[in-house]
GROMACS .gro file of C-alpha atoms in nm:
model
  203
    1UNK     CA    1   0.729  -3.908  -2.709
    2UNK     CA    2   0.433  -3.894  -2.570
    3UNK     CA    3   0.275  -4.251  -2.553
    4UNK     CA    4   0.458  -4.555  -2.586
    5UNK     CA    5   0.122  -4.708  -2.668
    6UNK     CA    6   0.142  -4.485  -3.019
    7UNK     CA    7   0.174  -4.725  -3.352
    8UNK     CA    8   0.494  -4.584  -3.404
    9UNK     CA    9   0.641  -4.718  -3.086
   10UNK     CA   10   0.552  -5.087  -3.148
   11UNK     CA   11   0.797  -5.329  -3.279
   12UNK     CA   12   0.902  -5.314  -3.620
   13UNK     CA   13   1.175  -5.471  -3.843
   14UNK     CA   14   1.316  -5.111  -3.917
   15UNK     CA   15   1.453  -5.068  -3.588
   16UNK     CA   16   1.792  -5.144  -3.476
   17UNK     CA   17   1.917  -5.137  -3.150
   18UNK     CA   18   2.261  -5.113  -3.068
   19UNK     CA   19   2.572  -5.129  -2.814
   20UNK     CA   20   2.497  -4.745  -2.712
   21UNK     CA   21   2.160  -4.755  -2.775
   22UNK     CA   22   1.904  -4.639  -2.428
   23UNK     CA   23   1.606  -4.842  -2.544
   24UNK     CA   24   1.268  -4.818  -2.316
   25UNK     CA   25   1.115  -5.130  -2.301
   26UNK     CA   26   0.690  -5.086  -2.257
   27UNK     CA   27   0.406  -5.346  -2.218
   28UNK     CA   28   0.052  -5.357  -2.172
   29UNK     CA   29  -0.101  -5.664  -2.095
   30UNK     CA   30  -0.457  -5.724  -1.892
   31UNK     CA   31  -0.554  -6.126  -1.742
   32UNK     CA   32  -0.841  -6.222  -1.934
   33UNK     CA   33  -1.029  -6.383  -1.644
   34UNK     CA   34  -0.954  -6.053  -1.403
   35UNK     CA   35  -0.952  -5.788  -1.641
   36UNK     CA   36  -0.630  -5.660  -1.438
   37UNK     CA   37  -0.381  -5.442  -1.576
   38UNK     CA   38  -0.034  -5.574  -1.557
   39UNK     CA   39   0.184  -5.320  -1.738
   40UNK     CA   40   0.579  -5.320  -1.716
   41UNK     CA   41   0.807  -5.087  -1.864
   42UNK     CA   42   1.223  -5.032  -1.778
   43UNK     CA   43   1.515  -4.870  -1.975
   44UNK     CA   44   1.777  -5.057  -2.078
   45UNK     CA   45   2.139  -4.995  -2.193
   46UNK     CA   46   2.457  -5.230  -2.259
   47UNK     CA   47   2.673  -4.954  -2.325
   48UNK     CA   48   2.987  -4.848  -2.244
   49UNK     CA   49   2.923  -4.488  -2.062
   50UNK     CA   50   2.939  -4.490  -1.682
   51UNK     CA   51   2.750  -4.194  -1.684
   52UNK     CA   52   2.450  -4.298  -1.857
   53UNK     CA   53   2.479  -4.631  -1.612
   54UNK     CA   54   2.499  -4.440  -1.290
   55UNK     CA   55   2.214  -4.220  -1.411
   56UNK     CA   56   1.995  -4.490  -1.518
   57UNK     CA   57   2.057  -4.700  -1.189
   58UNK     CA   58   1.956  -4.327  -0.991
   59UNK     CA   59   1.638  -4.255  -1.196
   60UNK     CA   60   1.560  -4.674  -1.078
   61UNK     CA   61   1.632  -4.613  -0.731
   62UNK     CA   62   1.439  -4.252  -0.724
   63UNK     CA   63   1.104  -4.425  -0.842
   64UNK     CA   64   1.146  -4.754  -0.659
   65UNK     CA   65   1.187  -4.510  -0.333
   66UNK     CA   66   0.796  -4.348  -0.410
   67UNK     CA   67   0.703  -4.689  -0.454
   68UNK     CA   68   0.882  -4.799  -0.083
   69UNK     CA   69   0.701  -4.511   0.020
   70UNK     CA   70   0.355  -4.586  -0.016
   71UNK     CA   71   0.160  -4.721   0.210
   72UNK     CA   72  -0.227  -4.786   0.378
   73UNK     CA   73  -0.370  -4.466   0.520
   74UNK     CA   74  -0.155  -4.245   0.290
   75UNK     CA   75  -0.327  -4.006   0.065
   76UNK     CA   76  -0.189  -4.027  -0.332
   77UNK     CA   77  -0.098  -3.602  -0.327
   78UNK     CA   78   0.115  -3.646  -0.041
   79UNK     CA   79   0.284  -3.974  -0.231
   80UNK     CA   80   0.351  -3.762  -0.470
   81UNK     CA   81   0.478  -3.477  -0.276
   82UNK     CA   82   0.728  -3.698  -0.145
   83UNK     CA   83   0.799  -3.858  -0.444
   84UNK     CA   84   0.886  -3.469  -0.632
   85UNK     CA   85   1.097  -3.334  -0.341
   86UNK     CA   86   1.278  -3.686  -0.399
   87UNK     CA   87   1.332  -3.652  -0.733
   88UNK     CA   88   1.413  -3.273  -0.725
   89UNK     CA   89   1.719  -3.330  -0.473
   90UNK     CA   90   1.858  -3.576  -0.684
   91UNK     CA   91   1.831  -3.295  -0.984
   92UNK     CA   92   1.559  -3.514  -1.113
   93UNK     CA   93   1.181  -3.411  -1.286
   94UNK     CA   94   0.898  -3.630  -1.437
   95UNK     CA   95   0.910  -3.560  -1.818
   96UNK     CA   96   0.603  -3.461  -1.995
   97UNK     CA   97   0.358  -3.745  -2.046
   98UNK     CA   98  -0.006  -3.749  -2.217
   99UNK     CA   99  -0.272  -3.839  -1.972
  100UNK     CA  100  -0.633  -3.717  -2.093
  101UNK     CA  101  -0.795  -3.780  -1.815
  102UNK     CA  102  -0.582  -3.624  -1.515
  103UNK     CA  103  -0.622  -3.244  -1.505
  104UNK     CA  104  -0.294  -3.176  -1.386
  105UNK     CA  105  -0.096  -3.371  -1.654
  106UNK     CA  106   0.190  -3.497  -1.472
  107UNK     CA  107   0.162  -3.757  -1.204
  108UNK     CA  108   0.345  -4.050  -1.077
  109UNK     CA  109   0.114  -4.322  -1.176
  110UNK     CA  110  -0.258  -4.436  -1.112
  111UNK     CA  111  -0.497  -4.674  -0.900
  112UNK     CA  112  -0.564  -5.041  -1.067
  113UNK     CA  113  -0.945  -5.009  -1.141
  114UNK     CA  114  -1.088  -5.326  -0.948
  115UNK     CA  115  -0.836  -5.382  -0.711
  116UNK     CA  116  -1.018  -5.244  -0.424
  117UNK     CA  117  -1.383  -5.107  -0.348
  118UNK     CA  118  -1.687  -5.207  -0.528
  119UNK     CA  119  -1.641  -5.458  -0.806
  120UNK     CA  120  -1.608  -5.305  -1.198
  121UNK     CA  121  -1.845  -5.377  -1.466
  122UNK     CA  122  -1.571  -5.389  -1.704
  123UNK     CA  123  -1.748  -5.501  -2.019
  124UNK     CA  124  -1.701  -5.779  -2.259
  125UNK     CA  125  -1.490  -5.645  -2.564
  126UNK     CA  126  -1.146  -5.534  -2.538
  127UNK     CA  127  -1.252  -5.158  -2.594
  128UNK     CA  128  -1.525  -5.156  -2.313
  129UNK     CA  129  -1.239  -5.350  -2.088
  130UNK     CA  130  -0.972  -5.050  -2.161
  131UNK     CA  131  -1.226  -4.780  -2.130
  132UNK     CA  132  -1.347  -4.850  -1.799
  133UNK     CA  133  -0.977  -4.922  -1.709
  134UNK     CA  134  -0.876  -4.562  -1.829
  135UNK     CA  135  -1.140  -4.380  -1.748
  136UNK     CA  136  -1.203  -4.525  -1.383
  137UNK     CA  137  -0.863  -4.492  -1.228
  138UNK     CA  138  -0.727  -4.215  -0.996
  139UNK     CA  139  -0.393  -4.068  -1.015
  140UNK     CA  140  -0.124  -3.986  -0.785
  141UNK     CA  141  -0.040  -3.623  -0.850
  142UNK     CA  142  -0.071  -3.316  -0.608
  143UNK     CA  143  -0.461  -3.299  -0.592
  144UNK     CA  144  -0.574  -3.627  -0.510
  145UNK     CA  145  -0.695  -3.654  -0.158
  146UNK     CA  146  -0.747  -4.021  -0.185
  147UNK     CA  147  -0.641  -4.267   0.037
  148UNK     CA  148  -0.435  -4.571  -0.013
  149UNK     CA  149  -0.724  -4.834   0.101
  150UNK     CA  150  -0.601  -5.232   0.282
  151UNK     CA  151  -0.702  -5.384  -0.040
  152UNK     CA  152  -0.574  -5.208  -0.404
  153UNK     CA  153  -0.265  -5.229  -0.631
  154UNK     CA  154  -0.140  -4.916  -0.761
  155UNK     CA  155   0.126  -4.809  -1.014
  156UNK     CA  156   0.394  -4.579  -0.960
  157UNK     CA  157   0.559  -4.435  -1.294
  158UNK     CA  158   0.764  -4.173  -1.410
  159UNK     CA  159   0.963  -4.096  -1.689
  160UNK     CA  160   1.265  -3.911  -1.553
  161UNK     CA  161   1.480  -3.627  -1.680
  162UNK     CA  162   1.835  -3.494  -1.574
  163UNK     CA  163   1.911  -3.102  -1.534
  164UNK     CA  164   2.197  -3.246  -1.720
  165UNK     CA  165   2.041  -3.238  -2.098
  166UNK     CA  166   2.342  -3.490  -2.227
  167UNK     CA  167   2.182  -3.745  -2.027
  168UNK     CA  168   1.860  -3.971  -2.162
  169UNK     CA  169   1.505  -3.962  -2.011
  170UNK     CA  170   1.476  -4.300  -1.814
  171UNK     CA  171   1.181  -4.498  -1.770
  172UNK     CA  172   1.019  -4.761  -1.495
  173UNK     CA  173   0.702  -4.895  -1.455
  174UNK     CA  174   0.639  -5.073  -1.094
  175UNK     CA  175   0.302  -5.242  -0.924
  176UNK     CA  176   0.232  -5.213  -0.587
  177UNK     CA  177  -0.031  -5.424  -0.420
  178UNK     CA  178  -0.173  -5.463  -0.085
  179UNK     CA  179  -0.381  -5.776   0.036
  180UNK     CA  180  -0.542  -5.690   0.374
  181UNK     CA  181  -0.231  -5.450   0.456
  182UNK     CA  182   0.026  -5.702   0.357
  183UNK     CA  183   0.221  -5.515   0.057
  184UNK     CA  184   0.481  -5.619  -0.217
  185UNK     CA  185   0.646  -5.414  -0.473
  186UNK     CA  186   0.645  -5.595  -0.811
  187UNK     CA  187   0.960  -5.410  -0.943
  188UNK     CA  188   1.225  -5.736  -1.037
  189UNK     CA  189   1.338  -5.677  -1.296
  190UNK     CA  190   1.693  -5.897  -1.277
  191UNK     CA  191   1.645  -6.160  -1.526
  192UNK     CA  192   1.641  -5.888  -1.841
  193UNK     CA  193   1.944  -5.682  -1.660
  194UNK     CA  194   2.103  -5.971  -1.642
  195UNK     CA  195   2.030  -6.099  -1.986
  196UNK     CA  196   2.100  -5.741  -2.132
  197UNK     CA  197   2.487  -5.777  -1.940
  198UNK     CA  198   2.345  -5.471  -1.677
  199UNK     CA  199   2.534  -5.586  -1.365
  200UNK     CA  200   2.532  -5.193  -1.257
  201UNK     CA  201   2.187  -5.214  -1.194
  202UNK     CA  202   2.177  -5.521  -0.929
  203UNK     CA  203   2.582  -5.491  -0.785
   0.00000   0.00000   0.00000
């Protein structure tokens, strides 16, 4: 796929998901009074193959280690940089993904517009609200010389593939803010592993 925000993506009563069924799990939601982004996606699977669960629990650990990675001072290209050479000893790459508005097409995630620097006209509708969120955020990939500021919340993303074909692209979606330096990683997902019987993923 390329967007899971595409009309065909969105829940319907024709779907079905089952015992071996890898579903990804996407949301977009913004805070009406901030006009912040809070998106969260995750793959999820109840099945039986170890395989798929070790993989799944890899691709987890591989993007939750760009996200331990970033920090103040750091520019988003070399985030990235570490982030690929990550990924590519575990036999991992990002999967395709449509993003208009970043030239290189394949990045690890983006800036929260409004989180940091000078505060965002953002509009009153909903459209003028994601515009300005779309168009005014700056990616991680390899050409961005920008520079994790004190104050910000960023997202790191990827949709990862195997070299192995057999095994199913796997998706996370974490936030990572800093407050005056002081950062947290909003990446807990344990209440839907648990709730989806996933004990490989928190053992």
């Amino acid at each position: 796929y390329n967007s899971l925000r595409d009309k065909q993506f969105w829940p319907n009563n024709s779907s079905r998901f089952e015992k071996e069924t890898v579903g990804h799990v996407y949301a977009s939601s913004v805070d009406r009074q901030t006009n912040m982004i809070g998106d969260v996606a995750l793959t999820i699977y109840a099945g039986t193959r170890d395989d798929i669960k070790k993989h799944i629990r890899a691709c987890h650990d591989a993007i939750l280690n760009a996200a331990e990675y970033l920090e103040v001072g750091k520019s988003l290209s070399d985030i990235y940089t570490h982030a690929i050479g990550h990924f590519q000893s575990r036999s991992l790459k990002i999967g395709w993904m449509t993003t208009v508005q970043d030239p290189y097409q394949t990045n690890l995630g983006h800036t929260i517009p409004g989180s940091y620097g000078e505060e965002l006209d953002f509009g009153g509708t909903f459209f003028e609200i994601r515009e300005a969120i779309r168009t005014k955020r700056i990616f991680i990939n390899e050409g961005t010389t920008f520079k994790v500021p004190s104050t910000c919340a960023v997202t790191i993303e990827a949709r990862l593939v195997d070299t192995d074909e057999r095994l199913p692209n796997i998706l996370f979606h974490f936030i990572v803010t800093f407050s005056e330096g002081k950062k947290k990683i909003c990446a807990n997902f344990d209440d839907i592993f648990s709730a989806m019987d996933m004990k490989y993923m928190y053992d």
